[in-house]
Short mmCIF file of C-alpha atoms in Angstrom, two decimals:
data_model
loop_
_atom_site.label_atom_id
_atom_site.label_comp_id
_atom_site.label_asym_id
_atom_site.label_seq_id
_atom_site.Cartn_x
_atom_site.Cartn_y
_atom_site.Cartn_z
CA ALA G 1 -8.83 -7.91 11.70
CA GLN G 2 -9.97 -10.28 14.47
CA THR G 3 -6.64 -9.89 16.28
CA SER G 4 -6.11 -6.19 15.51
CA SER G 5 -7.51 -2.78 16.33
CA LEU G 6 -9.79 -2.00 13.39
CA VAL G 7 -10.98 1.46 12.43
CA GLU G 8 -14.49 0.93 11.11
CA ARG G 9 -14.80 4.24 9.24
CA ALA G 10 -11.50 5.44 7.78
CA TYR G 11 -11.20 7.79 4.83
CA SER G 12 -8.69 8.89 2.24
CA VAL G 13 -7.73 12.57 2.21
CA VAL G 14 -7.13 12.74 -1.56
CA PRO G 15 -8.04 9.50 -3.39
CA HIS G 16 -4.84 9.07 -5.39
CA THR G 17 -2.06 6.72 -4.29
CA SER G 18 0.94 9.06 -4.19
CA LYS G 19 -1.07 11.78 -2.46
CA SER G 20 -2.43 9.30 0.08
CA LEU G 21 1.11 8.19 0.87
CA VAL G 22 1.95 11.80 1.69
CA ALA G 23 -1.04 12.03 4.03
CA MET G 24 -0.23 8.74 5.76
CA LEU G 25 3.54 9.16 6.04
CA CYS G 26 3.82 12.91 6.52
CA GLY G 27 0.75 13.92 8.48
CA PHE G 28 0.05 16.98 6.35
CA GLU G 29 -2.38 17.42 3.49
CA PRO G 30 -1.25 16.73 -0.08
CA ARG G 31 -2.21 19.14 -2.84
CA THR G 32 -5.83 18.72 -3.88
CA SER G 33 -4.93 19.01 -7.56
CA ALA G 34 -4.36 16.49 -10.32
CA GLU G 35 -0.78 17.69 -10.66
CA LEU G 36 1.59 15.35 -8.81
CA VAL G 37 3.51 18.10 -7.08
CA GLU G 38 4.63 15.69 -4.36
CA THR G 39 6.71 13.66 -6.84
CA GLN G 40 8.80 16.66 -7.90
CA PRO G 41 12.15 17.62 -6.34
CA ASP G 42 11.48 19.55 -3.12
CA GLY G 43 7.79 18.78 -3.64
CA LEU G 44 6.93 18.41 0.06
CA PRO G 45 6.59 21.31 2.50
CA GLY G 46 7.88 19.41 5.54
CA ARG G 47 9.65 16.37 6.92
CA CYS G 48 7.92 12.99 6.95
CA LEU G 49 7.87 9.89 9.16
CA PRO G 50 11.02 8.26 7.67
CA HIS G 51 12.93 11.49 8.33
CA LEU G 52 11.61 11.84 11.87
CA LEU G 53 12.22 8.19 12.75
CA GLY G 54 15.66 8.44 11.17
CA ASP G 55 16.51 11.09 13.78
CA ARG G 56 15.81 8.39 16.38
CA GLY G 57 18.02 5.76 14.77
CA TYR G 58 15.53 4.02 12.47
CA THR G 59 16.46 2.73 9.05
CA SER G 60 13.69 2.70 6.43
CA VAL G 61 12.81 0.86 3.24
CA PHE G 62 10.05 1.21 0.66
CA PHE G 63 9.09 -1.83 -1.46
CA GLN G 64 6.77 -1.66 -4.46
CA ALA G 65 5.92 -4.09 -7.23
CA SER G 66 5.53 -1.34 -9.83
CA ARG G 67 8.37 0.25 -11.75
CA GLN G 68 10.20 3.14 -10.18
CA ARG G 69 9.56 5.48 -13.13
CA PHE G 70 5.77 5.17 -12.84
CA GLU G 71 4.58 8.58 -11.65
CA SER G 72 8.18 9.38 -10.59
CA TYR G 73 8.01 7.20 -7.49
CA ALA G 74 11.77 7.22 -7.05
CA GLN G 75 11.60 10.97 -6.43
CA LEU G 76 8.50 10.64 -4.23
CA VAL G 77 10.17 8.02 -2.02
CA ALA G 78 13.27 10.20 -1.75
CA ASN G 79 11.09 13.17 -0.79
CA LEU G 80 9.43 11.06 1.90
CA GLY G 81 12.87 10.39 3.38
CA PHE G 82 13.34 6.63 2.96
CA THR G 83 16.92 5.40 3.19
CA ARG G 84 16.29 2.52 0.75
CA PHE G 85 13.95 2.13 -2.23
CA VAL G 86 13.33 -1.30 -3.83
CA PRO G 87 11.08 -1.00 -6.93
CA GLY G 88 9.71 -3.86 -8.99
CA ASP G 89 12.11 -3.38 -11.89
CA GLU G 90 15.06 -4.03 -9.54
CA MET G 91 13.65 -7.31 -8.19
CA PRO G 92 14.14 -10.85 -9.57
CA HIS G 93 11.31 -11.55 -12.04
CA THR G 94 11.74 -15.26 -12.72
CA GLY G 95 8.45 -17.01 -12.03
CA PHE G 96 6.51 -13.75 -11.73
CA GLU G 97 4.23 -12.02 -14.20
CA GLN G 98 3.96 -8.44 -15.38
CA ILE G 99 0.27 -7.95 -14.66
CA ASN G 100 -0.38 -4.32 -15.60
CA TYR G 101 1.08 -1.34 -17.41
CA PHE G 102 3.14 -0.17 -14.45
CA GLY G 103 4.62 -3.29 -12.94
CA TYR G 104 4.70 -6.84 -11.70
CA GLU G 105 2.55 -8.98 -9.47
CA ASP G 106 2.84 -8.12 -5.79
CA ALA G 107 4.42 -11.45 -4.78
CA VAL G 108 7.61 -10.23 -6.48
CA MET G 109 8.29 -8.26 -3.25
CA ILE G 110 8.44 -11.29 -0.96
CA GLU G 111 11.96 -12.54 -1.74
CA PRO G 112 13.60 -9.06 -1.66
CA SER G 113 11.76 -8.37 1.60
CA GLY G 114 13.16 -11.54 3.12
CA ARG G 115 16.70 -10.64 2.09
CA TRP G 116 16.35 -7.15 3.53
CA LEU G 117 14.88 -8.40 6.81
CA ALA G 118 17.73 -10.91 7.22
CA GLN G 119 20.24 -8.07 7.46
CA ALA G 120 18.02 -5.25 8.72
CA HIS G 121 19.22 -3.14 11.63
CA GLU G 122 16.51 -2.53 14.20
CA PRO G 123 14.59 -0.38 14.71
CA PHE G 124 13.24 0.08 11.21
CA LEU G 125 10.26 1.26 9.17
CA ALA G 126 9.28 -0.91 6.19
CA VAL G 127 6.53 0.04 3.74
CA TYR G 128 5.05 -2.31 1.10
CA LEU G 129 2.96 -0.78 -1.69
CA THR G 130 0.79 -3.32 -3.51
CA SER G 131 -0.69 -2.61 -6.93
CA ALA G 132 -2.71 -5.60 -8.24
CA SER G 133 -5.99 -4.06 -7.06
CA HIS G 134 -5.32 -0.93 -9.11
CA HIS G 135 -7.01 -0.64 -12.51
CA PRO G 136 -7.00 -2.81 -14.67
CA TYR G 137 -7.38 -5.23 -11.67
CA THR G 138 -5.23 -8.01 -13.13
CA THR G 139 -4.13 -11.06 -11.16
CA PRO G 140 -1.47 -13.63 -12.15
CA LYS G 141 -2.72 -16.39 -14.45
CA ARG G 142 -2.10 -19.00 -11.75
CA TRP G 143 -4.37 -17.21 -9.24
CA PRO G 144 -7.60 -19.22 -8.72
CA LYS G 145 -10.35 -16.72 -9.47
CA ARG G 146 -13.74 -16.83 -7.75
CA ARG G 147 -17.05 -15.18 -8.57
CA TYR G 148 -17.57 -12.25 -6.21
CA ALA G 149 -19.74 -9.85 -8.23
CA ARG G 150 -21.88 -9.77 -11.35
CA GLN G 151 -20.19 -6.74 -12.87
CA PRO G 152 -17.01 -8.00 -14.60
CA GLU G 153 -14.74 -5.10 -13.54
CA GLN G 154 -15.91 -5.23 -9.94
CA ASP G 155 -15.45 -9.00 -9.92
CA ALA G 156 -11.89 -8.56 -11.24
CA TYR G 157 -11.25 -5.94 -8.54
CA LEU G 158 -12.41 -8.22 -5.73
CA ASN G 159 -10.29 -11.07 -7.08
CA ALA G 160 -7.33 -8.71 -7.13
CA LEU G 161 -8.02 -7.76 -3.50
CA ALA G 162 -8.08 -11.45 -2.58
CA TYR G 163 -4.70 -11.87 -4.28
CA VAL G 164 -3.26 -8.85 -2.45
CA ASP G 165 -4.58 -10.30 0.81
CA SER G 166 -2.70 -13.54 0.15
CA VAL G 167 0.54 -11.63 -0.49
CA MET G 168 0.09 -9.68 2.74
CA GLY G 169 -0.37 -13.00 4.52
CA GLN G 170 2.93 -14.26 3.11
CA LEU G 171 4.70 -11.10 4.25
CA LEU G 172 3.28 -11.45 7.76
CA GLU G 173 4.42 -15.08 7.86
CA GLN G 174 7.86 -13.89 6.80
CA TYR G 175 8.03 -11.60 9.82
CA GLU G 176 6.84 -14.42 12.07
CA ARG G 177 9.49 -16.84 10.80
CA SER G 178 12.20 -14.24 11.32
CA GLY G 179 11.08 -13.61 14.90
CA LEU G 180 10.33 -9.96 14.16
CA ALA G 181 6.54 -10.18 14.44
CA ALA G 182 6.64 -10.29 18.24
CA ARG G 183 8.15 -6.77 18.32
CA THR G 184 6.62 -5.17 15.24
CA LEU G 185 3.60 -2.90 14.83
CA PHE G 186 1.83 -3.66 11.55
CA VAL G 187 -0.37 -0.96 10.03
CA ILE G 188 -2.60 -2.11 7.17
CA ALA G 189 -3.92 0.97 5.37
CA GLY G 190 -5.72 1.65 2.11
CA ASP G 191 -4.81 4.55 -0.15
CA HIS G 192 -8.26 5.04 -1.68
CA GLY G 193 -11.44 3.20 -2.56
CA GLU G 194 -12.78 2.44 -6.02
CA GLY G 195 -15.94 3.38 -7.87
CA PHE G 196 -17.89 1.03 -10.13
CA GLY G 197 -20.66 3.30 -11.34
CA GLU G 198 -22.48 3.71 -8.03
CA HIS G 199 -22.70 7.45 -8.74
CA GLY G 200 -21.94 7.31 -12.44
CA MET G 201 -18.18 7.37 -11.80
CA TRP G 202 -15.46 4.74 -12.05
CA THR G 203 -12.00 4.07 -10.52
CA HIS G 204 -10.93 6.83 -8.06
CA ASP G 205 -9.27 10.29 -8.20
CA ASN G 206 -12.57 12.17 -8.70
CA VAL G 207 -14.87 9.70 -6.91
CA LEU G 208 -15.56 11.69 -3.73
CA TYR G 209 -18.27 9.36 -2.48
CA GLU G 210 -18.10 6.59 0.12
CA GLU G 211 -16.97 4.01 -2.46
CA GLY G 212 -14.07 6.22 -3.57
CA ILE G 213 -12.71 7.51 -0.27
CA ARG G 214 -13.46 4.88 2.38
CA VAL G 215 -10.39 2.73 3.11
CA PRO G 216 -9.35 -0.15 5.35
CA LEU G 217 -7.25 0.77 8.38
CA LEU G 218 -6.11 -1.57 11.13
CA PHE G 219 -3.28 -1.80 13.65
CA HIS G 220 -1.83 -5.16 14.64
CA LEU G 221 0.26 -4.87 17.79
CA PRO G 222 2.55 -7.51 19.30
CA GLU G 223 0.71 -9.94 21.56
CA GLY G 224 0.28 -8.67 25.09
CA VAL G 225 0.76 -4.99 24.23
CA SER G 226 -2.91 -4.17 23.76
CA GLU G 227 -6.20 -5.97 23.36
CA PRO G 228 -7.86 -5.87 19.90
CA ALA G 229 -10.42 -3.09 19.64
CA ARG G 230 -13.00 -1.58 17.32
CA ILE G 231 -12.61 2.15 16.69
CA SER G 232 -15.81 3.56 15.22
CA GLY G 233 -14.30 6.64 13.57
CA PRO G 234 -14.59 8.55 11.40
CA VAL G 235 -10.88 9.20 10.97
CA ASN G 236 -8.77 10.08 7.95
CA GLN G 237 -5.24 9.24 6.91
CA LEU G 238 -3.84 12.28 8.69
CA ALA G 239 -5.09 11.19 12.12
#
């Protein structure tokens, strides 16, 4: 954040991961219903960023640690227009743990990312969807946990965020080692917040308060392109 342009007040449009991806990558509003219309064939009303960049010669890839069948993400990613989808169940699992009911620890993406970057044709769009900070907020057994909060679930959540942060750091280092960082725009964006009883509600989806819809959003540009800035907001994922 110290070397990036940070949006201080950014908000989710619909606090559910697949719907937030539609807002961020398509620029139009997802359905405000519990039904995951966006993950159905022909579930999107328009063309999204991977499609539009593809018209300009970009290749695109979507990495996720979770399994492709969870909430029909294979269909969602196809609807979004990505040319390549690399889900957790198609990645090498040796040395990595299954940490929740929908997939593996986020570090499982690092090696496949490196292989893809080694042969990637520029320009490209690469998206990495982490999942450790999603309920039930489980980190790998080897992760050194710290005490962040008194409430056990909130403490687990903050430890999961710390783990996700470390994985993001490894991915950024990967881009630096490959020489790509100097010509890459990195966008770090949250899909939704998380409630821990602040208003009598937990997790997300129906938590339409600050804790459920406020998200991190920052832009890290190559050195020399622009000075780091603070953008007060408010903005949402469509902006």
